[in-house]
Amino acid sequence: MRLGVAAYHLDALGDQRPLVRRVADREADSGAVTNAMTLLQLVMLDQINSGEWDAAERTGKRGLDLTATHGYALFAHQYHGFLGLIAAWRGDTEGATAALNRLDRWARPRGVGHLTQLAEAIGAAAHLTTGDFEGAYAYAGGLTAPGTFTPYSQQALRTLLDLVESAVHTGRTAQARAHAVAARDQGLPAISPRLAFLTAAALAMTEDDTRAREAFERAVAHPAGAEFPFELARVRLAQGMWLRRARERAAARTCFEQAAEIFDRLGAAPWARRTRAELRAAGAATGRSAHVAATALTAQERQIAELAASGLSNKEIGARLFLSPRTVGAHLYRVFPKLGISSRASLRDALAGNSAEAE
């Protein structure tokens, strides 16, 4: 159990998820309920990070059932907090606010700091999702001041991107840059792959125009990005906004389309709507022009797209083509905007339409 907690904080839990699940099931069946609830929380948090939000909600509800059966109030509030975080990112403001208030009312009088911090993280997430960047900055800045990372605070590191993003959107460019530079200079990239990716993203979001292009390219190419799709989509959205301001509208549209597909898959509807508004502002192509763009597919991209359209998973495609699932996913992220689509479900029709155009 302790090894699992340590692995989670180093973002090293994903590869061991089946083992953790088996141990959690075994502990619950054998009566070691506190161990089971802790391990289920690790599974849930890993599912949140990896973009399996529906599965994370199911895990959270299972954990809540255990807490109700055995009367563990502390564990119950932790599960409510994690569910509230998903609600916040998905735009369920009522659910997020209820979770925030529940945690704050129970934890603050008892001095349970990690739960009051989780409540503030929910607040930052909810305000970011609704576009209330001042509110988001107030919550994120309450967790840790710009340019610093509160010692022994789980959320101080995990809300790195939230603080930087809200600071950028509220015109606090100096504070945003100071926080990104502090993340780099204090060695956060050496702690875990996720923090390395988030630090690269924060630096890109706060870079000046002469170096922003290269900084964004480094961030989205970071190997950990594919493991954390929600954060990757947010970086793609920020990259697209920068490209649109730089009048590189075609490149901006590609970024927006990639971000929108991820947000759709996660069920992060407000983020998807915001991204599509940016896409329209960048002059999104529709109709026949979208099919014509598909002629830019490479031979490998077309092969992967056709296999995906047939219903194969990224893992199955990778096994056939001797590629990793991550590489397959990266190819598909490039294929979707070329075909003028935003989801896997549209692949078959888009490929058929392109073939007709070619004839």
mmCIF file of C-alpha atoms in Angstrom:
data_model
loop_
_atom_site.group_PDB
_atom_site.id
_atom_site.type_symbol
_atom_site.label_atom_id
_atom_site.label_comp_id
_atom_site.label_asym_id
_atom_site.label_seq_id
_atom_site.Cartn_x
_atom_site.Cartn_y
_atom_site.Cartn_z
ATOM 1 C CA MET A 1 0.000 0.000 0.000
ATOM 2 C CA ARG A 2 2.779 2.437 0.932
ATOM 3 C CA LEU A 3 4.678 1.559 -2.210
ATOM 4 C CA GLY A 4 1.540 2.292 -4.233
ATOM 5 C CA VAL A 5 1.117 5.712 -2.622
ATOM 6 C CA ALA A 6 4.743 6.562 -3.373
ATOM 7 C CA ALA A 7 4.352 5.354 -6.967
ATOM 8 C CA TYR A 8 1.277 7.534 -7.458
ATOM 9 C CA HIS A 9 3.097 10.667 -6.341
ATOM 10 C CA LEU A 10 5.894 9.869 -8.780
ATOM 11 C CA ASP A 11 3.336 9.189 -11.550
ATOM 12 C CA ALA A 12 4.677 5.649 -11.830
ATOM 13 C CA LEU A 13 1.476 3.808 -10.965
ATOM 14 C CA GLY A 14 0.015 3.313 -14.442
ATOM 15 C CA ASP A 15 2.035 0.270 -15.425
ATOM 16 C CA GLN A 16 1.119 -1.452 -12.145
ATOM 17 C CA ARG A 17 -2.588 -0.674 -12.248
ATOM 18 C CA PRO A 18 -3.747 -4.308 -12.796
ATOM 19 C CA LEU A 19 -1.680 -5.427 -9.805
ATOM 20 C CA VAL A 20 -3.048 -2.647 -7.600
ATOM 21 C CA ARG A 21 -6.611 -3.539 -8.623
ATOM 22 C CA ARG A 22 -6.076 -7.205 -7.792
ATOM 23 C CA VAL A 23 -4.671 -6.364 -4.379
ATOM 24 C CA ALA A 24 -7.548 -3.947 -3.705
ATOM 25 C CA ASP A 25 -10.090 -6.663 -4.543
ATOM 26 C CA ARG A 26 -8.266 -9.194 -2.397
ATOM 27 C CA GLU A 27 -8.057 -6.849 0.582
ATOM 28 C CA ALA A 28 -11.754 -5.981 0.360
ATOM 29 C CA ASP A 29 -12.738 -9.641 0.204
ATOM 30 C CA SER A 30 -10.475 -10.577 3.095
ATOM 31 C CA GLY A 31 -11.801 -7.839 5.371
ATOM 32 C CA ALA A 32 -8.787 -5.500 5.219
ATOM 33 C CA VAL A 33 -11.101 -2.649 4.286
ATOM 34 C CA THR A 34 -8.807 0.305 5.033
ATOM 35 C CA ASN A 35 -6.148 -1.131 2.745
ATOM 36 C CA ALA A 36 -8.740 -1.750 0.041
ATOM 37 C CA MET A 37 -10.084 1.800 0.235
ATOM 38 C CA THR A 38 -6.604 3.311 -0.003
ATOM 39 C CA LEU A 39 -5.711 1.147 -2.987
ATOM 40 C CA LEU A 40 -9.012 1.934 -4.706
ATOM 41 C CA GLN A 41 -8.213 5.621 -4.289
ATOM 42 C CA LEU A 42 -4.890 5.060 -6.027
ATOM 43 C CA VAL A 43 -6.659 3.309 -8.884
ATOM 44 C CA MET A 44 -9.156 6.156 -9.126
ATOM 45 C CA LEU A 45 -6.496 8.869 -9.121
ATOM 46 C CA ASP A 46 -4.527 7.050 -11.783
ATOM 47 C CA GLN A 47 -7.687 6.749 -13.881
ATOM 48 C CA ILE A 48 -8.279 10.494 -13.534
ATOM 49 C CA ASN A 49 -4.719 11.259 -14.652
ATOM 50 C CA SER A 50 -4.892 8.911 -17.638
ATOM 51 C CA GLY A 51 -8.228 10.281 -18.864
ATOM 52 C CA GLU A 52 -10.404 7.302 -17.895
ATOM 53 C CA TRP A 53 -12.905 9.527 -16.158
ATOM 54 C CA ASP A 54 -15.946 7.272 -16.510
ATOM 55 C CA ALA A 55 -14.001 4.398 -14.966
ATOM 56 C CA ALA A 56 -12.739 6.728 -12.240
ATOM 57 C CA GLU A 57 -16.313 7.670 -11.335
ATOM 58 C CA ARG A 58 -17.245 4.001 -11.066
ATOM 59 C CA THR A 59 -14.242 3.340 -8.833
ATOM 60 C CA GLY A 60 -15.144 6.323 -6.664
ATOM 61 C CA LYS A 61 -18.723 5.131 -6.207
ATOM 62 C CA ARG A 62 -17.479 1.672 -5.300
ATOM 63 C CA GLY A 63 -15.211 3.236 -2.694
ATOM 64 C CA LEU A 64 -18.076 5.303 -1.299
ATOM 65 C CA ASP A 65 -20.153 2.142 -0.919
ATOM 66 C CA LEU A 66 -17.359 0.637 1.186
ATOM 67 C CA THR A 67 -17.124 3.743 3.360
ATOM 68 C CA ALA A 68 -20.893 3.715 3.939
ATOM 69 C CA THR A 69 -20.850 0.039 4.890
ATOM 70 C CA HIS A 70 -17.962 0.384 7.325
ATOM 71 C CA GLY A 71 -18.415 3.965 8.537
ATOM 72 C CA TYR A 72 -15.144 5.577 7.423
ATOM 73 C CA ALA A 73 -15.847 9.316 7.230
ATOM 74 C CA LEU A 74 -12.309 10.357 6.274
ATOM 75 C CA PHE A 75 -12.207 8.005 3.302
ATOM 76 C CA ALA A 76 -15.704 9.078 2.286
ATOM 77 C CA HIS A 77 -14.661 12.725 2.075
ATOM 78 C CA GLN A 78 -11.604 11.813 0.045
ATOM 79 C CA TYR A 79 -13.749 9.976 -2.498
ATOM 80 C CA HIS A 80 -16.209 12.874 -2.620
ATOM 81 C CA GLY A 81 -13.273 15.185 -3.287
ATOM 82 C CA PHE A 82 -11.936 13.146 -6.179
ATOM 83 C CA LEU A 83 -15.420 12.866 -7.681
ATOM 84 C CA GLY A 84 -15.777 16.622 -7.253
ATOM 85 C CA LEU A 85 -12.592 17.171 -9.215
ATOM 86 C CA ILE A 86 -13.982 15.181 -12.166
ATOM 87 C CA ALA A 87 -17.251 17.104 -11.904
ATOM 88 C CA ALA A 88 -15.328 20.384 -12.013
ATOM 89 C CA TRP A 89 -13.403 19.489 -15.166
ATOM 90 C CA ARG A 90 -16.573 18.241 -16.854
ATOM 91 C CA GLY A 91 -18.471 21.421 -16.119
ATOM 92 C CA ASP A 92 -20.804 19.997 -13.466
ATOM 93 C CA THR A 93 -20.616 23.155 -11.395
ATOM 94 C CA GLU A 94 -23.323 22.041 -8.977
ATOM 95 C CA GLY A 95 -21.587 18.735 -8.256
ATOM 96 C CA ALA A 96 -18.184 20.379 -7.920
ATOM 97 C CA THR A 97 -19.499 23.057 -5.561
ATOM 98 C CA ALA A 98 -21.268 20.472 -3.413
ATOM 99 C CA ALA A 99 -18.052 18.456 -3.099
ATOM 100 C CA LEU A 100 -16.003 21.569 -2.304
ATOM 101 C CA ASN A 101 -18.416 22.662 0.431
ATOM 102 C CA ARG A 102 -18.659 19.154 1.869
ATOM 103 C CA LEU A 103 -14.890 18.900 2.182
ATOM 104 C CA ASP A 104 -14.431 22.381 3.550
ATOM 105 C CA ARG A 105 -17.143 22.045 6.211
ATOM 106 C CA TRP A 106 -15.804 18.716 7.457
ATOM 107 C CA ALA A 107 -12.052 19.119 7.061
ATOM 108 C CA ARG A 108 -11.309 22.709 8.042
ATOM 109 C CA PRO A 109 -12.544 22.506 11.664
ATOM 110 C CA ARG A 110 -10.598 19.255 12.069
ATOM 111 C CA GLY A 111 -7.403 20.639 10.537
ATOM 112 C CA VAL A 112 -7.306 17.982 7.793
ATOM 113 C CA GLY A 113 -5.057 19.969 5.491
ATOM 114 C CA HIS A 114 -4.885 17.641 2.520
ATOM 115 C CA LEU A 115 -8.682 17.752 2.208
ATOM 116 C CA THR A 116 -8.955 21.538 2.477
ATOM 117 C CA GLN A 117 -6.276 21.735 -0.223
ATOM 118 C CA LEU A 118 -8.251 19.304 -2.357
ATOM 119 C CA ALA A 119 -11.301 21.554 -1.913
ATOM 120 C CA GLU A 120 -9.282 24.513 -3.188
ATOM 121 C CA ALA A 121 -8.056 22.467 -6.143
ATOM 122 C CA ILE A 122 -11.698 21.707 -7.000
ATOM 123 C CA GLY A 123 -12.439 25.431 -6.823
ATOM 124 C CA ALA A 124 -9.578 26.258 -9.184
ATOM 125 C CA ALA A 125 -10.707 23.548 -11.613
ATOM 126 C CA ALA A 126 -14.343 24.627 -11.571
ATOM 127 C CA HIS A 127 -13.501 28.270 -12.242
ATOM 128 C CA LEU A 128 -11.043 27.411 -15.012
ATOM 129 C CA THR A 129 -13.699 25.280 -16.679
ATOM 130 C CA THR A 130 -16.282 28.068 -16.635
ATOM 131 C CA GLY A 131 -13.754 30.631 -17.843
ATOM 132 C CA ASP A 132 -13.723 32.555 -14.558
ATOM 133 C CA PHE A 133 -9.967 32.974 -14.534
ATOM 134 C CA GLU A 134 -9.928 35.487 -11.669
ATOM 135 C CA GLY A 135 -11.710 32.961 -9.478
ATOM 136 C CA ALA A 136 -9.379 30.209 -10.628
ATOM 137 C CA TYR A 137 -6.348 32.338 -9.817
ATOM 138 C CA ALA A 138 -7.684 33.079 -6.339
ATOM 139 C CA TYR A 139 -8.044 29.370 -5.565
ATOM 140 C CA ALA A 140 -4.784 28.280 -7.199
ATOM 141 C CA GLY A 141 -2.858 31.134 -5.609
ATOM 142 C CA GLY A 142 -4.327 30.160 -2.248
ATOM 143 C CA LEU A 143 -2.715 26.753 -2.581
ATOM 144 C CA THR A 144 0.741 28.135 -3.330
ATOM 145 C CA ALA A 145 2.011 31.613 -4.149
ATOM 146 C CA PRO A 146 3.363 32.201 -7.668
ATOM 147 C CA GLY A 147 7.041 31.325 -7.821
ATOM 148 C CA THR A 148 6.851 29.028 -4.793
ATOM 149 C CA PHE A 149 5.627 25.546 -3.932
ATOM 150 C CA THR A 150 4.160 25.123 -0.469
ATOM 151 C CA PRO A 151 6.102 22.369 1.335
ATOM 152 C CA TYR A 152 4.276 19.103 2.066
ATOM 153 C CA SER A 153 1.310 20.127 -0.096
ATOM 154 C CA GLN A 154 0.122 17.533 -2.588
ATOM 155 C CA GLN A 155 -1.881 20.079 -4.555
ATOM 156 C CA ALA A 156 0.860 22.732 -4.778
ATOM 157 C CA LEU A 157 2.612 20.644 -7.420
ATOM 158 C CA ARG A 158 -0.474 19.128 -9.041
ATOM 159 C CA THR A 159 -2.057 22.538 -9.729
ATOM 160 C CA LEU A 160 1.038 23.898 -11.458
ATOM 161 C CA LEU A 161 -0.723 24.289 -14.790
ATOM 162 C CA ASP A 162 -3.882 25.689 -13.168
ATOM 163 C CA LEU A 163 -1.978 28.548 -11.544
ATOM 164 C CA VAL A 164 0.016 29.367 -14.662
ATOM 165 C CA GLU A 165 -3.005 29.178 -16.967
ATOM 166 C CA SER A 166 -5.195 31.362 -14.767
ATOM 167 C CA ALA A 167 -2.381 33.885 -14.305
ATOM 168 C CA VAL A 168 -1.834 34.138 -18.075
ATOM 169 C CA HIS A 169 -5.549 34.665 -18.741
ATOM 170 C CA THR A 170 -5.792 37.411 -16.106
ATOM 171 C CA GLY A 171 -2.801 39.339 -17.429
ATOM 172 C CA ARG A 172 -0.471 38.338 -14.601
ATOM 173 C CA THR A 173 2.300 37.439 -17.018
ATOM 174 C CA ALA A 174 5.143 38.084 -14.575
ATOM 175 C CA GLN A 175 3.607 35.823 -11.928
ATOM 176 C CA ALA A 176 2.889 33.125 -14.498
ATOM 177 C CA ARG A 177 6.463 33.192 -15.783
ATOM 178 C CA ALA A 178 7.893 33.209 -12.269
ATOM 179 C CA HIS A 179 5.921 30.083 -11.415
ATOM 180 C CA ALA A 180 6.983 28.262 -14.578
ATOM 181 C CA VAL A 181 10.638 29.149 -14.040
ATOM 182 C CA ALA A 182 10.441 28.118 -10.380
ATOM 183 C CA ALA A 183 9.093 24.720 -11.438
ATOM 184 C CA ARG A 184 12.087 24.267 -13.718
ATOM 185 C CA ASP A 185 14.719 25.653 -11.348
ATOM 186 C CA GLN A 186 13.462 23.730 -8.320
ATOM 187 C CA GLY A 187 13.820 20.447 -10.172
ATOM 188 C CA LEU A 188 10.196 19.424 -10.656
ATOM 189 C CA PRO A 189 10.935 17.736 -14.017
ATOM 190 C CA ALA A 190 13.189 15.248 -12.216
ATOM 191 C CA ILE A 191 10.413 14.147 -9.856
ATOM 192 C CA SER A 192 8.025 12.542 -12.327
ATOM 193 C CA PRO A 193 7.110 12.372 -16.034
ATOM 194 C CA ARG A 194 3.895 14.317 -15.421
ATOM 195 C CA LEU A 195 5.696 17.169 -13.678
ATOM 196 C CA ALA A 196 8.304 17.237 -16.440
ATOM 197 C CA PHE A 197 5.526 17.583 -19.015
ATOM 198 C CA LEU A 198 3.634 20.198 -16.990
ATOM 199 C CA THR A 199 6.809 22.231 -16.468
ATOM 200 C CA ALA A 200 7.480 22.210 -20.218
ATOM 201 C CA ALA A 201 3.863 23.276 -20.804
ATOM 202 C CA ALA A 202 4.049 26.071 -18.232
ATOM 203 C CA LEU A 203 7.263 27.382 -19.751
ATOM 204 C CA ALA A 204 5.673 27.363 -23.214
ATOM 205 C CA MET A 205 2.556 29.207 -22.049
ATOM 206 C CA THR A 206 4.695 31.961 -20.506
ATOM 207 C CA GLU A 207 7.416 32.252 -23.152
ATOM 208 C CA ASP A 208 7.800 35.421 -25.208
ATOM 209 C CA ASP A 209 6.761 35.407 -28.854
ATOM 210 C CA THR A 210 10.299 34.922 -30.173
ATOM 211 C CA ARG A 211 10.644 31.556 -28.421
ATOM 212 C CA ALA A 212 7.054 30.403 -27.891
ATOM 213 C CA ARG A 213 6.853 28.308 -31.065
ATOM 214 C CA GLU A 214 9.800 26.097 -30.116
ATOM 215 C CA ALA A 215 8.655 25.932 -26.495
ATOM 216 C CA PHE A 216 5.175 24.699 -27.465
ATOM 217 C CA GLU A 217 6.652 22.159 -29.874
ATOM 218 C CA ARG A 218 8.866 20.798 -27.091
ATOM 219 C CA ALA A 219 5.918 20.613 -24.712
ATOM 220 C CA VAL A 220 3.510 18.749 -27.019
ATOM 221 C CA ALA A 221 6.298 16.402 -28.119
ATOM 222 C CA HIS A 222 7.144 15.447 -24.538
ATOM 223 C CA PRO A 223 6.789 11.646 -24.261
ATOM 224 C CA ALA A 224 4.670 11.929 -21.109
ATOM 225 C CA GLY A 225 2.053 14.095 -22.788
ATOM 226 C CA ALA A 226 0.133 11.180 -24.283
ATOM 227 C CA GLU A 227 -0.202 9.632 -20.820
ATOM 228 C CA PHE A 228 -2.047 12.697 -19.495
ATOM 229 C CA PRO A 229 -4.592 13.579 -22.180
ATOM 230 C CA PHE A 230 -6.502 16.328 -20.366
ATOM 231 C CA GLU A 231 -3.351 18.352 -19.749
ATOM 232 C CA LEU A 232 -2.169 17.653 -23.298
ATOM 233 C CA ALA A 233 -5.443 18.990 -24.689
ATOM 234 C CA ARG A 234 -5.098 22.148 -22.606
ATOM 235 C CA VAL A 235 -1.592 22.682 -23.956
ATOM 236 C CA ARG A 236 -2.839 22.113 -27.513
ATOM 237 C CA LEU A 237 -5.572 24.692 -26.909
ATOM 238 C CA ALA A 238 -3.017 27.224 -25.633
ATOM 239 C CA GLN A 239 -0.708 26.455 -28.560
ATOM 240 C CA GLY A 240 -3.542 26.978 -31.022
ATOM 241 C CA MET A 241 -4.427 30.312 -29.450
ATOM 242 C CA TRP A 242 -0.826 31.458 -29.778
ATOM 243 C CA LEU A 243 -0.665 30.312 -33.410
ATOM 244 C CA ARG A 244 -3.912 32.116 -34.218
ATOM 245 C CA ARG A 245 -2.548 35.320 -32.718
ATOM 246 C CA ALA A 246 0.557 34.786 -34.867
ATOM 247 C CA ARG A 247 -1.804 34.547 -37.900
ATOM 248 C CA GLU A 248 -0.890 30.918 -38.556
ATOM 249 C CA ARG A 249 -4.492 29.888 -38.882
ATOM 250 C CA ALA A 250 -4.035 26.486 -40.535
ATOM 251 C CA ALA A 251 -1.618 25.320 -37.845
ATOM 252 C CA ALA A 252 -3.914 26.740 -35.176
ATOM 253 C CA ARG A 253 -6.866 24.771 -36.541
ATOM 254 C CA THR A 254 -4.879 21.545 -36.296
ATOM 255 C CA CYS A 255 -4.155 22.223 -32.624
ATOM 256 C CA PHE A 256 -7.782 23.098 -31.871
ATOM 257 C CA GLU A 257 -9.110 20.000 -33.611
ATOM 258 C CA GLN A 258 -6.744 17.757 -31.690
ATOM 259 C CA ALA A 259 -7.690 19.402 -28.400
ATOM 260 C CA ALA A 260 -11.423 19.221 -29.122
ATOM 261 C CA GLU A 261 -11.241 15.490 -29.858
ATOM 262 C CA ILE A 262 -9.627 14.819 -26.480
ATOM 263 C CA PHE A 263 -12.074 17.036 -24.605
ATOM 264 C CA ASP A 264 -14.980 15.256 -26.319
ATOM 265 C CA ARG A 265 -13.619 11.856 -25.347
ATOM 266 C CA LEU A 266 -13.222 12.939 -21.723
ATOM 267 C CA GLY A 267 -16.688 14.455 -21.533
ATOM 268 C CA ALA A 268 -15.188 17.869 -20.753
ATOM 269 C CA ALA A 269 -17.963 19.672 -22.628
ATOM 270 C CA PRO A 270 -17.188 23.294 -21.634
ATOM 271 C CA TRP A 271 -13.575 22.862 -22.714
ATOM 272 C CA ALA A 272 -14.710 21.362 -26.032
ATOM 273 C CA ARG A 273 -17.086 24.290 -26.631
ATOM 274 C CA ARG A 274 -14.358 26.814 -25.863
ATOM 275 C CA THR A 275 -12.002 25.019 -28.233
ATOM 276 C CA ARG A 276 -14.543 24.927 -31.044
ATOM 277 C CA ALA A 277 -15.177 28.640 -30.618
ATOM 278 C CA GLU A 278 -11.450 29.169 -31.141
ATOM 279 C CA LEU A 279 -11.602 26.793 -34.115
ATOM 280 C CA ARG A 280 -14.340 28.857 -35.749
ATOM 281 C CA ALA A 281 -12.362 32.024 -35.094
ATOM 282 C CA ALA A 282 -9.434 30.386 -36.895
ATOM 283 C CA GLY A 283 -11.637 29.778 -39.946
ATOM 284 C CA ALA A 284 -12.335 26.055 -39.652
ATOM 285 C CA ALA A 285 -12.755 24.324 -43.009
ATOM 286 C CA THR A 286 -15.981 22.458 -43.706
ATOM 287 C CA GLY A 287 -17.492 20.363 -46.468
ATOM 288 C CA ARG A 288 -15.452 19.416 -49.510
ATOM 289 C CA SER A 289 -12.305 21.241 -48.357
ATOM 290 C CA ALA A 290 -12.070 18.927 -45.364
ATOM 291 C CA HIS A 291 -11.922 15.885 -47.673
ATOM 292 C CA VAL A 292 -9.336 17.501 -49.908
ATOM 293 C CA ALA A 293 -7.091 18.033 -46.873
ATOM 294 C CA ALA A 294 -6.991 14.283 -46.373
ATOM 295 C CA THR A 295 -4.751 13.876 -49.393
ATOM 296 C CA ALA A 296 -1.940 14.992 -47.068
ATOM 297 C CA LEU A 297 -2.109 11.659 -45.206
ATOM 298 C CA THR A 298 1.107 9.688 -45.343
ATOM 299 C CA ALA A 299 0.974 6.008 -46.263
ATOM 300 C CA GLN A 300 1.419 4.995 -42.625
ATOM 301 C CA GLU A 301 -1.209 7.462 -41.402
ATOM 302 C CA ARG A 302 -3.713 6.107 -43.924
ATOM 303 C CA GLN A 303 -2.944 2.520 -42.889
ATOM 304 C CA ILE A 304 -3.439 3.359 -39.212
ATOM 305 C CA ALA A 305 -6.620 5.313 -39.971
ATOM 306 C CA GLU A 306 -8.093 2.411 -41.951
ATOM 307 C CA LEU A 307 -7.306 -0.064 -39.159
ATOM 308 C CA ALA A 308 -8.826 2.280 -36.574
ATOM 309 C CA ALA A 309 -11.916 2.710 -38.759
ATOM 310 C CA SER A 310 -12.297 -1.080 -38.828
ATOM 311 C CA GLY A 311 -12.707 -1.057 -35.061
ATOM 312 C CA LEU A 312 -9.231 -2.059 -33.882
ATOM 313 C CA SER A 313 -7.866 -0.490 -30.706
ATOM 314 C CA ASN A 314 -4.540 1.378 -30.577
ATOM 315 C CA LYS A 315 -2.990 -1.673 -28.898
ATOM 316 C CA GLU A 316 -4.241 -4.002 -31.619
ATOM 317 C CA ILE A 317 -3.059 -1.675 -34.379
ATOM 318 C CA GLY A 318 0.341 -1.401 -32.710
ATOM 319 C CA ALA A 319 0.676 -5.187 -32.563
ATOM 320 C CA ARG A 320 0.010 -5.455 -36.303
ATOM 321 C CA LEU A 321 2.360 -2.664 -37.310
ATOM 322 C CA PHE A 322 5.024 -3.187 -34.630
ATOM 323 C CA LEU A 323 4.354 0.218 -33.077
ATOM 324 C CA SER A 324 3.632 1.197 -29.494
ATOM 325 C CA PRO A 325 0.016 2.156 -28.637
ATOM 326 C CA ARG A 326 1.299 5.638 -27.798
ATOM 327 C CA THR A 327 2.811 6.024 -31.282
ATOM 328 C CA VAL A 328 -0.452 4.867 -32.861
ATOM 329 C CA GLY A 329 -2.335 7.448 -30.800
ATOM 330 C CA ALA A 330 0.080 10.190 -31.864
ATOM 331 C CA HIS A 331 -0.506 9.308 -35.529
ATOM 332 C CA LEU A 332 -4.280 9.416 -35.056
ATOM 333 C CA TYR A 333 -4.062 12.851 -33.411
ATOM 334 C CA ARG A 334 -2.434 14.063 -36.639
ATOM 335 C CA VAL A 335 -4.886 12.191 -38.875
ATOM 336 C CA PHE A 336 -8.102 13.619 -37.395
ATOM 337 C CA PRO A 337 -7.510 17.276 -38.326
ATOM 338 C CA LYS A 338 -6.277 16.263 -41.775
ATOM 339 C CA LEU A 339 -9.580 14.479 -42.351
ATOM 340 C CA GLY A 340 -11.579 17.360 -40.912
ATOM 341 C CA ILE A 341 -13.010 15.249 -38.081
ATOM 342 C CA SER A 342 -12.701 15.246 -34.309
ATOM 343 C CA SER A 343 -13.464 11.661 -33.298
ATOM 344 C CA ARG A 344 -12.626 8.049 -34.103
ATOM 345 C CA ALA A 345 -16.274 7.338 -34.894
ATOM 346 C CA SER A 346 -16.071 9.579 -37.990
ATOM 347 C CA LEU A 347 -13.060 7.859 -39.523
ATOM 348 C CA ARG A 348 -14.902 5.412 -41.801
ATOM 349 C CA ASP A 349 -17.067 8.086 -43.477
ATOM 350 C CA ALA A 350 -14.157 10.525 -43.786
ATOM 351 C CA LEU A 351 -11.938 7.923 -45.457
ATOM 352 C CA ALA A 352 -14.754 6.880 -47.803
ATOM 353 C CA GLY A 353 -15.417 10.486 -48.733
ATOM 354 C CA ASN A 354 -11.743 11.072 -49.436
ATOM 355 C CA SER A 355 -11.574 8.005 -51.695
ATOM 356 C CA ALA A 356 -14.565 9.308 -53.676
ATOM 357 C CA GLU A 357 -12.889 12.694 -54.081
ATOM 358 C CA ALA A 358 -9.715 11.012 -55.336
ATOM 359 C CA GLU A 359 -11.669 9.164 -58.034
#
